[in-house]
PDB file of C-alpha atoms in Angstrom:
ATOM      1  CA  GLN U   1      10.403 -14.657   2.597  1.00  0.00           C
ATOM      2  CA  LYS U   2       7.457 -13.677   0.434  1.00  0.00           C
ATOM      3  CA  GLU U   3       8.648 -11.780  -2.678  1.00  0.00           C
ATOM      4  CA  VAL U   4       6.711  -9.642  -5.219  1.00  0.00           C
ATOM      5  CA  GLU U   5       8.899  -8.566  -8.233  1.00  0.00           C
ATOM      6  CA  GLN U   6       8.168  -5.882 -10.588  1.00  0.00           C
ATOM      7  CA  ASN U   7      10.408  -4.231 -13.228  1.00  0.00           C
ATOM      8  CA  SER U   8      11.130  -0.798 -11.978  1.00  0.00           C
ATOM      9  CA  GLY U   9      11.209   0.726 -15.365  1.00  0.00           C
ATOM     10  CA  PRO U  10      10.614   3.385 -16.553  1.00  0.00           C
ATOM     11  CA  LEU U  11       8.095   1.993 -18.966  1.00  0.00           C
ATOM     12  CA  SER U  12       7.603   4.659 -21.643  1.00  0.00           C
ATOM     13  CA  VAL U  13       4.655   4.436 -23.969  1.00  0.00           C
ATOM     14  CA  PRO U  14       2.973   6.880 -26.417  1.00  0.00           C
ATOM     15  CA  GLU U  15      -0.347   8.415 -25.691  1.00  0.00           C
ATOM     16  CA  GLY U  16      -3.163   6.150 -26.788  1.00  0.00           C
ATOM     17  CA  ALA U  17      -1.118   2.873 -26.626  1.00  0.00           C
ATOM     18  CA  ILE U  18      -1.631  -0.019 -24.294  1.00  0.00           C
ATOM     19  CA  ALA U  19       0.544   0.008 -21.275  1.00  0.00           C
ATOM     20  CA  SER U  20       1.428  -3.549 -19.892  1.00  0.00           C
ATOM     21  CA  LEU U  21       2.615  -3.899 -16.325  1.00  0.00           C
ATOM     22  CA  ASN U  22       3.927  -7.083 -14.944  1.00  0.00           C
ATOM     23  CA  CYS U  23       4.312  -8.605 -11.437  1.00  0.00           C
ATOM     24  CA  THR U  24       5.442 -12.025 -10.277  1.00  0.00           C
ATOM     25  CA  TYR U  25       5.128 -13.431  -6.758  1.00  0.00           C
ATOM     26  CA  SER U  26       6.894 -16.277  -4.724  1.00  0.00           C
ATOM     27  CA  ASP U  27       4.106 -17.337  -2.349  1.00  0.00           C
ATOM     28  CA  ARG U  28       1.740 -20.018  -3.889  1.00  0.00           C
ATOM     29  CA  GLY U  29      -0.614 -19.508  -0.995  1.00  0.00           C
ATOM     30  CA  SER U  30      -1.392 -16.025  -2.348  1.00  0.00           C
ATOM     31  CA  GLN U  31      -5.143 -15.459  -2.924  1.00  0.00           C
ATOM     32  CA  SER U  32      -5.561 -11.648  -3.267  1.00  0.00           C
ATOM     33  CA  PHE U  33      -3.872  -9.348  -5.847  1.00  0.00           C
ATOM     34  CA  PHE U  34      -4.013  -5.746  -6.062  1.00  0.00           C
ATOM     35  CA  TRP U  35      -2.760  -2.956  -8.077  1.00  0.00           C
ATOM     36  CA  TYR U  36      -2.155   0.483  -6.694  1.00  0.00           C
ATOM     37  CA  ARG U  37      -1.184   3.811  -8.594  1.00  0.00           C
ATOM     38  CA  GLN U  38       0.961   6.267  -6.897  1.00  0.00           C
ATOM     39  CA  TYR U  39       1.649   9.538  -8.092  1.00  0.00           C
ATOM     40  CA  SER U  40       4.986  11.357  -7.305  1.00  0.00           C
ATOM     41  CA  GLY U  41       4.787  12.719  -3.934  1.00  0.00           C
ATOM     42  CA  LYS U  42       1.298  11.393  -3.222  1.00  0.00           C
ATOM     43  CA  SER U  43      -0.085   8.417  -1.525  1.00  0.00           C
ATOM     44  CA  PRO U  44      -1.074   5.145  -3.247  1.00  0.00           C
ATOM     45  CA  GLU U  45      -4.569   4.558  -4.443  1.00  0.00           C
ATOM     46  CA  LEU U  46      -6.259   1.127  -5.099  1.00  0.00           C
ATOM     47  CA  ILE U  47      -7.251   0.877  -8.551  1.00  0.00           C
ATOM     48  CA  MET U  48      -7.821  -2.808  -9.241  1.00  0.00           C
ATOM     49  CA  PHE U  49      -8.127  -6.068  -7.332  1.00  0.00           C
ATOM     50  CA  ILE U  50      -8.388  -9.600  -8.560  1.00  0.00           C
ATOM     51  CA  TYR U  51      -8.970 -12.948  -6.688  1.00  0.00           C
ATOM     52  CA  SER U  52      -9.671 -15.626  -9.673  1.00  0.00           C
ATOM     53  CA  ASN U  53      -7.710 -16.686 -12.424  1.00  0.00           C
ATOM     54  CA  GLY U  54      -8.365 -14.911 -15.770  1.00  0.00           C
ATOM     55  CA  ASP U  55      -9.225 -11.306 -16.656  1.00  0.00           C
ATOM     56  CA  LYS U  56     -11.079  -8.570 -14.785  1.00  0.00           C
ATOM     57  CA  GLU U  57     -11.899  -5.374 -16.636  1.00  0.00           C
ATOM     58  CA  ASP U  58     -12.658  -1.926 -15.004  1.00  0.00           C
ATOM     59  CA  GLY U  59     -13.002   0.799 -17.711  1.00  0.00           C
ATOM     60  CA  ARG U  60      -9.574   1.224 -19.359  1.00  0.00           C
ATOM     61  CA  PHE U  61      -7.932  -1.145 -16.833  1.00  0.00           C
ATOM     62  CA  THR U  62      -7.794  -4.911 -17.040  1.00  0.00           C
ATOM     63  CA  ALA U  63      -6.107  -7.067 -14.494  1.00  0.00           C
ATOM     64  CA  GLN U  64      -4.804 -10.476 -15.514  1.00  0.00           C
ATOM     65  CA  LEU U  65      -4.042 -13.106 -13.030  1.00  0.00           C
ATOM     66  CA  ASN U  66      -2.450 -16.663 -13.637  1.00  0.00           C
ATOM     67  CA  LYS U  67      -1.878 -18.612 -10.331  1.00  0.00           C
ATOM     68  CA  ALA U  68      -0.127 -21.538 -11.926  1.00  0.00           C
ATOM     69  CA  SER U  69       2.537 -19.177 -13.260  1.00  0.00           C
ATOM     70  CA  GLN U  70       2.414 -16.790 -10.271  1.00  0.00           C
ATOM     71  CA  TYR U  71       2.079 -13.993 -12.484  1.00  0.00           C
ATOM     72  CA  VAL U  72      -0.402 -10.876 -12.389  1.00  0.00           C
ATOM     73  CA  SER U  73      -0.451  -8.044 -14.908  1.00  0.00           C
ATOM     74  CA  LEU U  74      -2.224  -4.732 -15.447  1.00  0.00           C
ATOM     75  CA  LEU U  75      -3.126  -3.571 -18.763  1.00  0.00           C
ATOM     76  CA  ILE U  76      -3.961   0.176 -19.372  1.00  0.00           C
ATOM     77  CA  ARG U  77      -5.765   0.798 -22.699  1.00  0.00           C
ATOM     78  CA  ASP U  78      -5.811   4.169 -24.361  1.00  0.00           C
ATOM     79  CA  SER U  79      -2.956   5.425 -21.897  1.00  0.00           C
ATOM     80  CA  GLN U  80      -3.054   9.206 -21.248  1.00  0.00           C
ATOM     81  CA  PRO U  81      -0.390  11.436 -19.852  1.00  0.00           C
ATOM     82  CA  SER U  82      -2.352  11.447 -16.663  1.00  0.00           C
ATOM     83  CA  ASP U  83      -1.688   7.762 -16.232  1.00  0.00           C
ATOM     84  CA  SER U  84       1.992   8.493 -15.770  1.00  0.00           C
ATOM     85  CA  ALA U  85       2.723   7.313 -12.186  1.00  0.00           C
ATOM     86  CA  THR U  86       4.335   4.384 -10.280  1.00  0.00           C
ATOM     87  CA  TYR U  87       2.229   1.165 -10.170  1.00  0.00           C
ATOM     88  CA  LEU U  88       2.509  -1.014  -7.057  1.00  0.00           C
ATOM     89  CA  CYS U  89       1.495  -4.612  -7.218  1.00  0.00           C
ATOM     90  CA  ALA U  90       0.455  -6.174  -3.981  1.00  0.00           C
ATOM     91  CA  VAL U  91      -0.161  -9.809  -2.973  1.00  0.00           C
ATOM     92  CA  ALA U  92      -1.788 -10.988   0.086  1.00  0.00           C
ATOM     93  CA  THR U  93      -3.256 -14.177   1.524  1.00  0.00           C
ATOM     94  CA  SER U  94      -6.851 -14.133   2.526  1.00  0.00           C
ATOM     95  CA  GLY U  95      -8.866 -15.428   5.562  1.00  0.00           C
ATOM     96  CA  GLY U  96      -9.295 -12.992   8.239  1.00  0.00           C
ATOM     97  CA  SER U  97      -5.980 -11.330   8.435  1.00  0.00           C
ATOM     98  CA  TYR U  98      -4.909  -9.359   5.412  1.00  0.00           C
ATOM     99  CA  ILE U  99      -1.099  -9.225   5.253  1.00  0.00           C
ATOM    100  CA  PRO U 100      -0.128  -7.609   1.855  1.00  0.00           C
ATOM    101  CA  THR U 101       3.346  -7.765   0.241  1.00  0.00           C
ATOM    102  CA  PHE U 102       4.218  -4.912  -2.139  1.00  0.00           C
ATOM    103  CA  GLY U 103       6.472  -4.752  -5.007  1.00  0.00           C
ATOM    104  CA  ARG U 104       8.940  -1.736  -5.596  1.00  0.00           C
ATOM    105  CA  GLY U 105       6.634  -0.442  -8.285  1.00  0.00           C
ATOM    106  CA  THR U 106       6.943   0.087 -11.957  1.00  0.00           C
ATOM    107  CA  SER U 107       7.264   3.585 -13.221  1.00  0.00           C
ATOM    108  CA  LEU U 108       5.134   4.450 -16.253  1.00  0.00           C
ATOM    109  CA  ILE U 109       5.611   7.409 -18.564  1.00  0.00           C
ATOM    110  CA  VAL U 110       2.970   8.150 -20.909  1.00  0.00           C
ATOM    111  CA  HIS U 111       4.260  10.791 -23.548  1.00  0.00           C
ATOM    112  CA  PRO U 112       2.077  12.831 -25.794  1.00  0.00           C
TER     113      PRO U 112
ATOM    114  CA  GLU Q   1      -9.653  14.407  -0.746  1.00  0.00           C
ATOM    115  CA  THR Q   2      -9.737  10.913   0.882  1.00  0.00           C
ATOM    116  CA  GLY Q   3     -11.049  11.895   4.272  1.00  0.00           C
ATOM    117  CA  VAL Q   4      -7.919  10.246   6.070  1.00  0.00           C
ATOM    118  CA  THR Q   5      -5.623  12.653   7.867  1.00  0.00           C
ATOM    119  CA  GLN Q   6      -2.370  11.962   9.530  1.00  0.00           C
ATOM    120  CA  SER Q   7      -0.177  14.114  11.850  1.00  0.00           C
ATOM    121  CA  PRO Q   8       2.187  15.357  11.897  1.00  0.00           C
ATOM    122  CA  THR Q   9       3.294  15.969   8.245  1.00  0.00           C
ATOM    123  CA  HIS Q  10       6.921  16.113   9.019  1.00  0.00           C
ATOM    124  CA  LEU Q  11       8.933  14.984  12.146  1.00  0.00           C
ATOM    125  CA  ILE Q  12      12.586  14.922  12.900  1.00  0.00           C
ATOM    126  CA  LYS Q  13      13.816  12.681  15.837  1.00  0.00           C
ATOM    127  CA  THR Q  14      17.218  11.474  17.018  1.00  0.00           C
ATOM    128  CA  ARG Q  15      18.355   7.893  17.407  1.00  0.00           C
ATOM    129  CA  GLY Q  16      17.073   6.295  20.492  1.00  0.00           C
ATOM    130  CA  GLN Q  17      13.925   8.481  20.832  1.00  0.00           C
ATOM    131  CA  GLN Q  18      10.370   7.500  20.788  1.00  0.00           C
ATOM    132  CA  VAL Q  19       7.661   8.782  18.462  1.00  0.00           C
ATOM    133  CA  THR Q  20       3.801   8.603  18.123  1.00  0.00           C
ATOM    134  CA  LEU Q  21       2.228   9.007  14.652  1.00  0.00           C
ATOM    135  CA  ARG Q  22      -1.593   9.689  14.364  1.00  0.00           C
ATOM    136  CA  CYS Q  23      -4.141   8.936  11.837  1.00  0.00           C
ATOM    137  CA  SER Q  24      -7.824   9.842  11.675  1.00  0.00           C
ATOM    138  CA  SER Q  25      -9.790   7.448   9.462  1.00  0.00           C
ATOM    139  CA  GLN Q  26     -13.133   7.940   7.778  1.00  0.00           C
ATOM    140  CA  SER Q  27     -16.094   7.431   9.835  1.00  0.00           C
ATOM    141  CA  GLY Q  28     -17.600   3.876   9.663  1.00  0.00           C
ATOM    142  CA  HIS Q  29     -14.056   2.541   8.641  1.00  0.00           C
ATOM    143  CA  ASN Q  30     -13.328  -0.255  11.235  1.00  0.00           C
ATOM    144  CA  THR Q  31      -9.997  -1.066   9.779  1.00  0.00           C
ATOM    145  CA  VAL Q  32      -6.773   0.732   9.692  1.00  0.00           C
ATOM    146  CA  SER Q  33      -3.404  -0.350   8.216  1.00  0.00           C
ATOM    147  CA  TRP Q  34      -0.071   1.157   8.681  1.00  0.00           C
ATOM    148  CA  TYR Q  35       2.940   1.001   6.198  1.00  0.00           C
ATOM    149  CA  GLN Q  36       6.400   2.153   6.016  1.00  0.00           C
ATOM    150  CA  GLN Q  37       7.622   3.456   2.598  1.00  0.00           C
ATOM    151  CA  ALA Q  38      11.213   4.181   2.048  1.00  0.00           C
ATOM    152  CA  LEU Q  39      12.288   6.270  -0.757  1.00  0.00           C
ATOM    153  CA  GLY Q  40      12.220   4.425  -4.112  1.00  0.00           C
ATOM    154  CA  GLN Q  41      10.492   1.388  -2.445  1.00  0.00           C
ATOM    155  CA  GLY Q  42       7.004  -0.076  -2.150  1.00  0.00           C
ATOM    156  CA  PRO Q  43       5.149   0.157   0.898  1.00  0.00           C
ATOM    157  CA  GLN Q  44       5.920  -2.285   3.812  1.00  0.00           C
ATOM    158  CA  PHE Q  45       2.942  -3.565   5.859  1.00  0.00           C
ATOM    159  CA  ILE Q  46       3.524  -2.953   9.497  1.00  0.00           C
ATOM    160  CA  PHE Q  47       0.065  -4.073  10.947  1.00  0.00           C
ATOM    161  CA  GLN Q  48      -3.546  -3.683  10.744  1.00  0.00           C
ATOM    162  CA  TYR Q  49      -6.204  -3.005  13.327  1.00  0.00           C
ATOM    163  CA  TYR Q  50      -9.748  -4.231  12.947  1.00  0.00           C
ATOM    164  CA  ARG Q  51     -12.330  -3.054  15.393  1.00  0.00           C
ATOM    165  CA  GLU Q  52      -9.530  -1.966  17.964  1.00  0.00           C
ATOM    166  CA  GLU Q  53      -7.831  -5.346  17.758  1.00  0.00           C
ATOM    167  CA  GLU Q  54      -4.562  -6.235  15.891  1.00  0.00           C
ATOM    168  CA  ASN Q  55      -5.727  -8.325  12.883  1.00  0.00           C
ATOM    169  CA  GLY Q  56      -2.314  -9.039  11.163  1.00  0.00           C
ATOM    170  CA  ARG Q  57       1.331  -7.940  11.486  1.00  0.00           C
ATOM    171  CA  GLY Q  58       4.187  -7.683   9.115  1.00  0.00           C
ATOM    172  CA  ASN Q  59       7.826  -8.413   9.590  1.00  0.00           C
ATOM    173  CA  PHE Q  60       8.479  -5.565  11.994  1.00  0.00           C
ATOM    174  CA  PRO Q  61       9.925  -5.771  15.520  1.00  0.00           C
ATOM    175  CA  PRO Q  62       7.954  -5.248  18.753  1.00  0.00           C
ATOM    176  CA  ARG Q  63       9.300  -1.682  19.170  1.00  0.00           C
ATOM    177  CA  PHE Q  64       6.596  -0.864  16.541  1.00  0.00           C
ATOM    178  CA  SER Q  65       3.272  -0.911  18.273  1.00  0.00           C
ATOM    179  CA  GLY Q  66      -0.119   0.574  17.628  1.00  0.00           C
ATOM    180  CA  LEU Q  67      -3.584   1.472  18.836  1.00  0.00           C
ATOM    181  CA  GLN Q  68      -7.006   2.014  17.394  1.00  0.00           C
ATOM    182  CA  PHE Q  69      -9.753   3.972  19.255  1.00  0.00           C
ATOM    183  CA  PRO Q  70     -13.511   3.872  18.874  1.00  0.00           C
ATOM    184  CA  ASN Q  71     -13.510   7.219  17.452  1.00  0.00           C
ATOM    185  CA  TYR Q  72     -11.801   5.892  14.273  1.00  0.00           C
ATOM    186  CA  SER Q  73      -8.475   7.299  15.175  1.00  0.00           C
ATOM    187  CA  SER Q  74      -5.199   5.436  15.657  1.00  0.00           C
ATOM    188  CA  GLU Q  75      -1.564   5.527  16.564  1.00  0.00           C
ATOM    189  CA  LEU Q  76       1.696   4.214  15.534  1.00  0.00           C
ATOM    190  CA  ASN Q  77       4.367   4.232  18.311  1.00  0.00           C
ATOM    191  CA  VAL Q  78       7.999   3.465  17.444  1.00  0.00           C
ATOM    192  CA  ASN Q  79      10.309   3.057  20.411  1.00  0.00           C
ATOM    193  CA  ALA Q  80      14.173   3.263  20.287  1.00  0.00           C
ATOM    194  CA  LEU Q  81      14.308   4.898  16.934  1.00  0.00           C
ATOM    195  CA  GLU Q  82      17.108   3.697  14.528  1.00  0.00           C
ATOM    196  CA  LEU Q  83      18.369   5.531  11.510  1.00  0.00           C
ATOM    197  CA  ASP Q  84      16.656   3.005   9.344  1.00  0.00           C
ATOM    198  CA  ASP Q  85      13.368   3.918  10.480  1.00  0.00           C
ATOM    199  CA  SER Q  86      13.570   7.160   8.300  1.00  0.00           C
ATOM    200  CA  ALA Q  87      10.683   6.701   5.962  1.00  0.00           C
ATOM    201  CA  LEU Q  88       7.234   7.942   4.893  1.00  0.00           C
ATOM    202  CA  TYR Q  89       4.539   6.334   7.226  1.00  0.00           C
ATOM    203  CA  LEU Q  90       1.263   5.886   5.679  1.00  0.00           C
ATOM    204  CA  CYS Q  91      -2.107   4.754   7.294  1.00  0.00           C
ATOM    205  CA  ALA Q  92      -4.907   3.337   5.268  1.00  0.00           C
ATOM    206  CA  SER Q  93      -8.614   2.867   6.285  1.00  0.00           C
ATOM    207  CA  SER Q  94     -11.359   0.751   4.899  1.00  0.00           C
ATOM    208  CA  PRO Q  95     -14.630  -0.631   6.201  1.00  0.00           C
ATOM    209  CA  ASP Q  96     -13.183  -4.324   6.265  1.00  0.00           C
ATOM    210  CA  PRO Q  97      -9.747  -5.981   6.386  1.00  0.00           C
ATOM    211  CA  ALA Q  98      -9.511  -6.764   2.779  1.00  0.00           C
ATOM    212  CA  PRO Q  99      -9.503  -3.594   0.673  1.00  0.00           C
ATOM    213  CA  SER Q 100     -11.618  -2.826  -2.221  1.00  0.00           C
ATOM    214  CA  THR Q 101     -11.453  -0.026  -4.814  1.00  0.00           C
ATOM    215  CA  ASP Q 102     -13.473   2.936  -3.790  1.00  0.00           C
ATOM    216  CA  THR Q 103     -13.405   1.974  -0.091  1.00  0.00           C
ATOM    217  CA  GLN Q 104      -9.744   1.808   0.831  1.00  0.00           C
ATOM    218  CA  TYR Q 105      -8.153   5.369   1.311  1.00  0.00           C
ATOM    219  CA  PHE Q 106      -4.615   6.322   2.475  1.00  0.00           C
ATOM    220  CA  GLY Q 107      -3.762   9.241   4.337  1.00  0.00           C
ATOM    221  CA  PRO Q 108      -1.092  11.849   3.075  1.00  0.00           C
ATOM    222  CA  GLY Q 109       1.671  10.396   5.323  1.00  0.00           C
ATOM    223  CA  THR Q 110       4.012  11.455   7.997  1.00  0.00           C
ATOM    224  CA  ARG Q 111       7.604  11.919   6.947  1.00  0.00           C
ATOM    225  CA  LEU Q 112      10.022  10.709   9.774  1.00  0.00           C
ATOM    226  CA  THR Q 113      13.611  11.615   9.761  1.00  0.00           C
ATOM    227  CA  VAL Q 114      15.792  10.056  12.271  1.00  0.00           C
ATOM    228  CA  LEU Q 115      19.241  11.667  12.866  1.00  0.00           C
TER     229      LEU Q 115
END
């Protein structure tokens, strides 16, 4: 049973701070890692993906992957109240079929 | 506005019935994936279709089946409905099987209630 674990939160950070969201996974064969943002009552939106160990930056978002520790994280710099949402981590194997396993999500609250 | 639509928005069925949910993808998106999301949970992958062929399936029984059509529409069929099938059903479309930011888009979902 492939598992993806996330702290459900809520994680509360002040506006302007760095929010750090974490995810661990059980399947060592995982090769693709994704972060989705889901606002309350809305559908998920893919905001970051990473395939290789290390950091990947896109605007205020940085995804970090450590395959040896089976750990992936998402950093949000200069957090804004509009970042308040549930952040879903998804992990998949690659190679033709794409079969993702999602975590339960971490609720992030950015307060002014 | 993602360009992905789903119908119906809400649906109430009774246990044992059959249901068909529909998704209309963006033009040119050859891949559609279907997910089940229970309240307070992350989405669970049901299956993916790529160019009208099933291209991966999650841990769902055979009573969950699908179709993808050449006009970028698709269907999720669920037979012999059970109470636990009550959830939000999401479809997501993308050009290729592996999603990428700015190319994978989710529909608004269909809320299914089984009584």
